[in-house]
Amino acid sequence: MGLISEVLLLPLAPARGSAWAIRQVLQEAERIYYDPATIRAELARLEEQLEAGEITEEEFDRLEDELLDRLETASRGSAGTGNGTTQ
């Protein structure tokens, strides 16, 4: 960009910086959310909760389905990017 456009867009710099920061946080949150290791750990915790009687079979089945869907999404995403994240 030229100097004039930079000067004219200067008042928008905080908004552009905020948007960049939000994008970075969102990307990191998605990376963690779809990380297969994280999902497997959550599945293990879920099974422990079921065995301890903290949740019912129905709750377990519902939550397990959600986690398995996430794991499937992560697997599909890692096949395309090679790093285990969805883009």
PDB file of C-alpha atoms in Angstrom:
ATOM      1  CA  MET A   1       0.000   0.000   0.000  1.00  0.00           C
ATOM      2  CA  GLY A   2       1.053   3.484  -0.597  1.00  0.00           C
ATOM      3  CA  LEU A   3       1.765   6.101   2.008  1.00  0.00           C
ATOM      4  CA  ILE A   4      -1.491   7.969   1.356  1.00  0.00           C
ATOM      5  CA  SER A   5      -3.636   4.871   1.764  1.00  0.00           C
ATOM      6  CA  GLU A   6      -1.768   3.981   4.964  1.00  0.00           C
ATOM      7  CA  VAL A   7      -2.460   7.447   6.376  1.00  0.00           C
ATOM      8  CA  LEU A   8      -6.113   7.286   5.360  1.00  0.00           C
ATOM      9  CA  LEU A   9      -6.535   3.818   6.867  1.00  0.00           C
ATOM     10  CA  LEU A  10      -4.678   4.675  10.077  1.00  0.00           C
ATOM     11  CA  PRO A  11      -7.905   5.248  12.068  1.00  0.00           C
ATOM     12  CA  LEU A  12      -8.885   1.668  11.218  1.00  0.00           C
ATOM     13  CA  ALA A  13      -5.635   0.188  12.536  1.00  0.00           C
ATOM     14  CA  PRO A  14      -7.066  -0.795  15.944  1.00  0.00           C
ATOM     15  CA  ALA A  15      -9.953  -2.598  14.260  1.00  0.00           C
ATOM     16  CA  ARG A  16      -7.610  -4.386  11.860  1.00  0.00           C
ATOM     17  CA  GLY A  17      -5.354  -5.371  14.732  1.00  0.00           C
ATOM     18  CA  SER A  18      -8.304  -6.613  16.767  1.00  0.00           C
ATOM     19  CA  ALA A  19      -9.601  -8.621  13.822  1.00  0.00           C
ATOM     20  CA  TRP A  20      -6.178 -10.229  13.394  1.00  0.00           C
ATOM     21  CA  ALA A  21      -6.000 -11.109  17.097  1.00  0.00           C
ATOM     22  CA  ILE A  22      -9.492 -12.610  17.003  1.00  0.00           C
ATOM     23  CA  ARG A  23      -8.562 -14.718  13.956  1.00  0.00           C
ATOM     24  CA  GLN A  24      -5.456 -16.003  15.745  1.00  0.00           C
ATOM     25  CA  VAL A  25      -7.410 -16.935  18.872  1.00  0.00           C
ATOM     26  CA  LEU A  26     -10.084 -18.658  16.784  1.00  0.00           C
ATOM     27  CA  GLN A  27      -7.488 -20.670  14.850  1.00  0.00           C
ATOM     28  CA  GLU A  28      -5.823 -21.813  18.078  1.00  0.00           C
ATOM     29  CA  ALA A  29      -9.170 -22.720  19.643  1.00  0.00           C
ATOM     30  CA  GLU A  30     -10.097 -24.774  16.565  1.00  0.00           C
ATOM     31  CA  ARG A  31      -6.694 -26.463  16.599  1.00  0.00           C
ATOM     32  CA  ILE A  32      -7.189 -27.534  20.201  1.00  0.00           C
ATOM     33  CA  TYR A  33     -10.870 -28.458  19.691  1.00  0.00           C
ATOM     34  CA  TYR A  34     -10.058 -30.760  16.761  1.00  0.00           C
ATOM     35  CA  ASP A  35      -6.783 -32.156  18.149  1.00  0.00           C
ATOM     36  CA  PRO A  36      -7.131 -35.966  18.106  1.00  0.00           C
ATOM     37  CA  ALA A  37      -5.138 -36.328  21.342  1.00  0.00           C
ATOM     38  CA  THR A  38      -7.483 -33.913  23.121  1.00  0.00           C
ATOM     39  CA  ILE A  39     -10.544 -35.742  21.822  1.00  0.00           C
ATOM     40  CA  ARG A  40      -9.174 -39.127  22.897  1.00  0.00           C
ATOM     41  CA  ALA A  41      -8.447 -37.758  26.373  1.00  0.00           C
ATOM     42  CA  GLU A  42     -12.023 -36.448  26.583  1.00  0.00           C
ATOM     43  CA  LEU A  43     -13.322 -39.882  25.517  1.00  0.00           C
ATOM     44  CA  ALA A  44     -11.277 -41.515  28.281  1.00  0.00           C
ATOM     45  CA  ARG A  45     -12.608 -39.019  30.862  1.00  0.00           C
ATOM     46  CA  LEU A  46     -16.126 -39.657  29.620  1.00  0.00           C
ATOM     47  CA  GLU A  47     -15.723 -43.402  30.090  1.00  0.00           C
ATOM     48  CA  GLU A  48     -14.362 -42.833  33.609  1.00  0.00           C
ATOM     49  CA  GLN A  49     -17.410 -40.699  34.424  1.00  0.00           C
ATOM     50  CA  LEU A  50     -19.720 -43.453  33.193  1.00  0.00           C
ATOM     51  CA  GLU A  51     -17.917 -46.111  35.245  1.00  0.00           C
ATOM     52  CA  ALA A  52     -18.031 -43.876  38.326  1.00  0.00           C
ATOM     53  CA  GLY A  53     -21.781 -43.389  37.861  1.00  0.00           C
ATOM     54  CA  GLU A  54     -21.438 -39.634  37.353  1.00  0.00           C
ATOM     55  CA  ILE A  55     -23.336 -39.748  34.041  1.00  0.00           C
ATOM     56  CA  THR A  56     -26.053 -42.001  32.616  1.00  0.00           C
ATOM     57  CA  GLU A  57     -25.744 -44.322  29.615  1.00  0.00           C
ATOM     58  CA  GLU A  58     -27.838 -41.906  27.559  1.00  0.00           C
ATOM     59  CA  GLU A  59     -25.581 -38.963  28.416  1.00  0.00           C
ATOM     60  CA  PHE A  60     -22.533 -41.084  27.661  1.00  0.00           C
ATOM     61  CA  ASP A  61     -23.899 -42.148  24.274  1.00  0.00           C
ATOM     62  CA  ARG A  62     -24.788 -38.568  23.306  1.00  0.00           C
ATOM     63  CA  LEU A  63     -21.448 -37.110  24.384  1.00  0.00           C
ATOM     64  CA  GLU A  64     -19.498 -39.993  22.863  1.00  0.00           C
ATOM     65  CA  ASP A  65     -21.246 -39.432  19.517  1.00  0.00           C
ATOM     66  CA  GLU A  66     -20.303 -35.738  19.622  1.00  0.00           C
ATOM     67  CA  LEU A  67     -16.663 -36.562  20.376  1.00  0.00           C
ATOM     68  CA  LEU A  68     -16.505 -39.214  17.658  1.00  0.00           C
ATOM     69  CA  ASP A  69     -17.957 -36.710  15.171  1.00  0.00           C
ATOM     70  CA  ARG A  70     -15.203 -34.268  16.151  1.00  0.00           C
ATOM     71  CA  LEU A  71     -12.591 -36.990  15.754  1.00  0.00           C
ATOM     72  CA  GLU A  72     -13.934 -37.845  12.310  1.00  0.00           C
ATOM     73  CA  THR A  73     -13.852 -34.164  11.316  1.00  0.00           C
ATOM     74  CA  ALA A  74     -10.284 -33.908  12.594  1.00  0.00           C
ATOM     75  CA  SER A  75      -9.283 -36.987  10.614  1.00  0.00           C
ATOM     76  CA  ARG A  76     -10.787 -35.585   7.417  1.00  0.00           C
ATOM     77  CA  GLY A  77      -9.100 -32.237   8.024  1.00  0.00           C
ATOM     78  CA  SER A  78      -5.698 -33.743   8.724  1.00  0.00           C
ATOM     79  CA  ALA A  79      -5.811 -35.696   5.466  1.00  0.00           C
ATOM     80  CA  GLY A  80      -6.041 -32.395   3.587  1.00  0.00           C
ATOM     81  CA  THR A  81      -3.609 -30.246   5.565  1.00  0.00           C
ATOM     82  CA  GLY A  82      -1.204 -32.757   7.022  1.00  0.00           C
ATOM     83  CA  ASN A  83      -1.125 -31.030  10.415  1.00  0.00           C
ATOM     84  CA  GLY A  84      -4.294 -32.226  12.117  1.00  0.00           C
ATOM     85  CA  THR A  85      -6.166 -28.959  11.889  1.00  0.00           C
ATOM     86  CA  THR A  86      -9.048 -27.831   9.763  1.00  0.00           C
ATOM     87  CA  GLN A  87      -8.609 -24.726   7.711  1.00  0.00           C
TER      88      GLN A  87
END
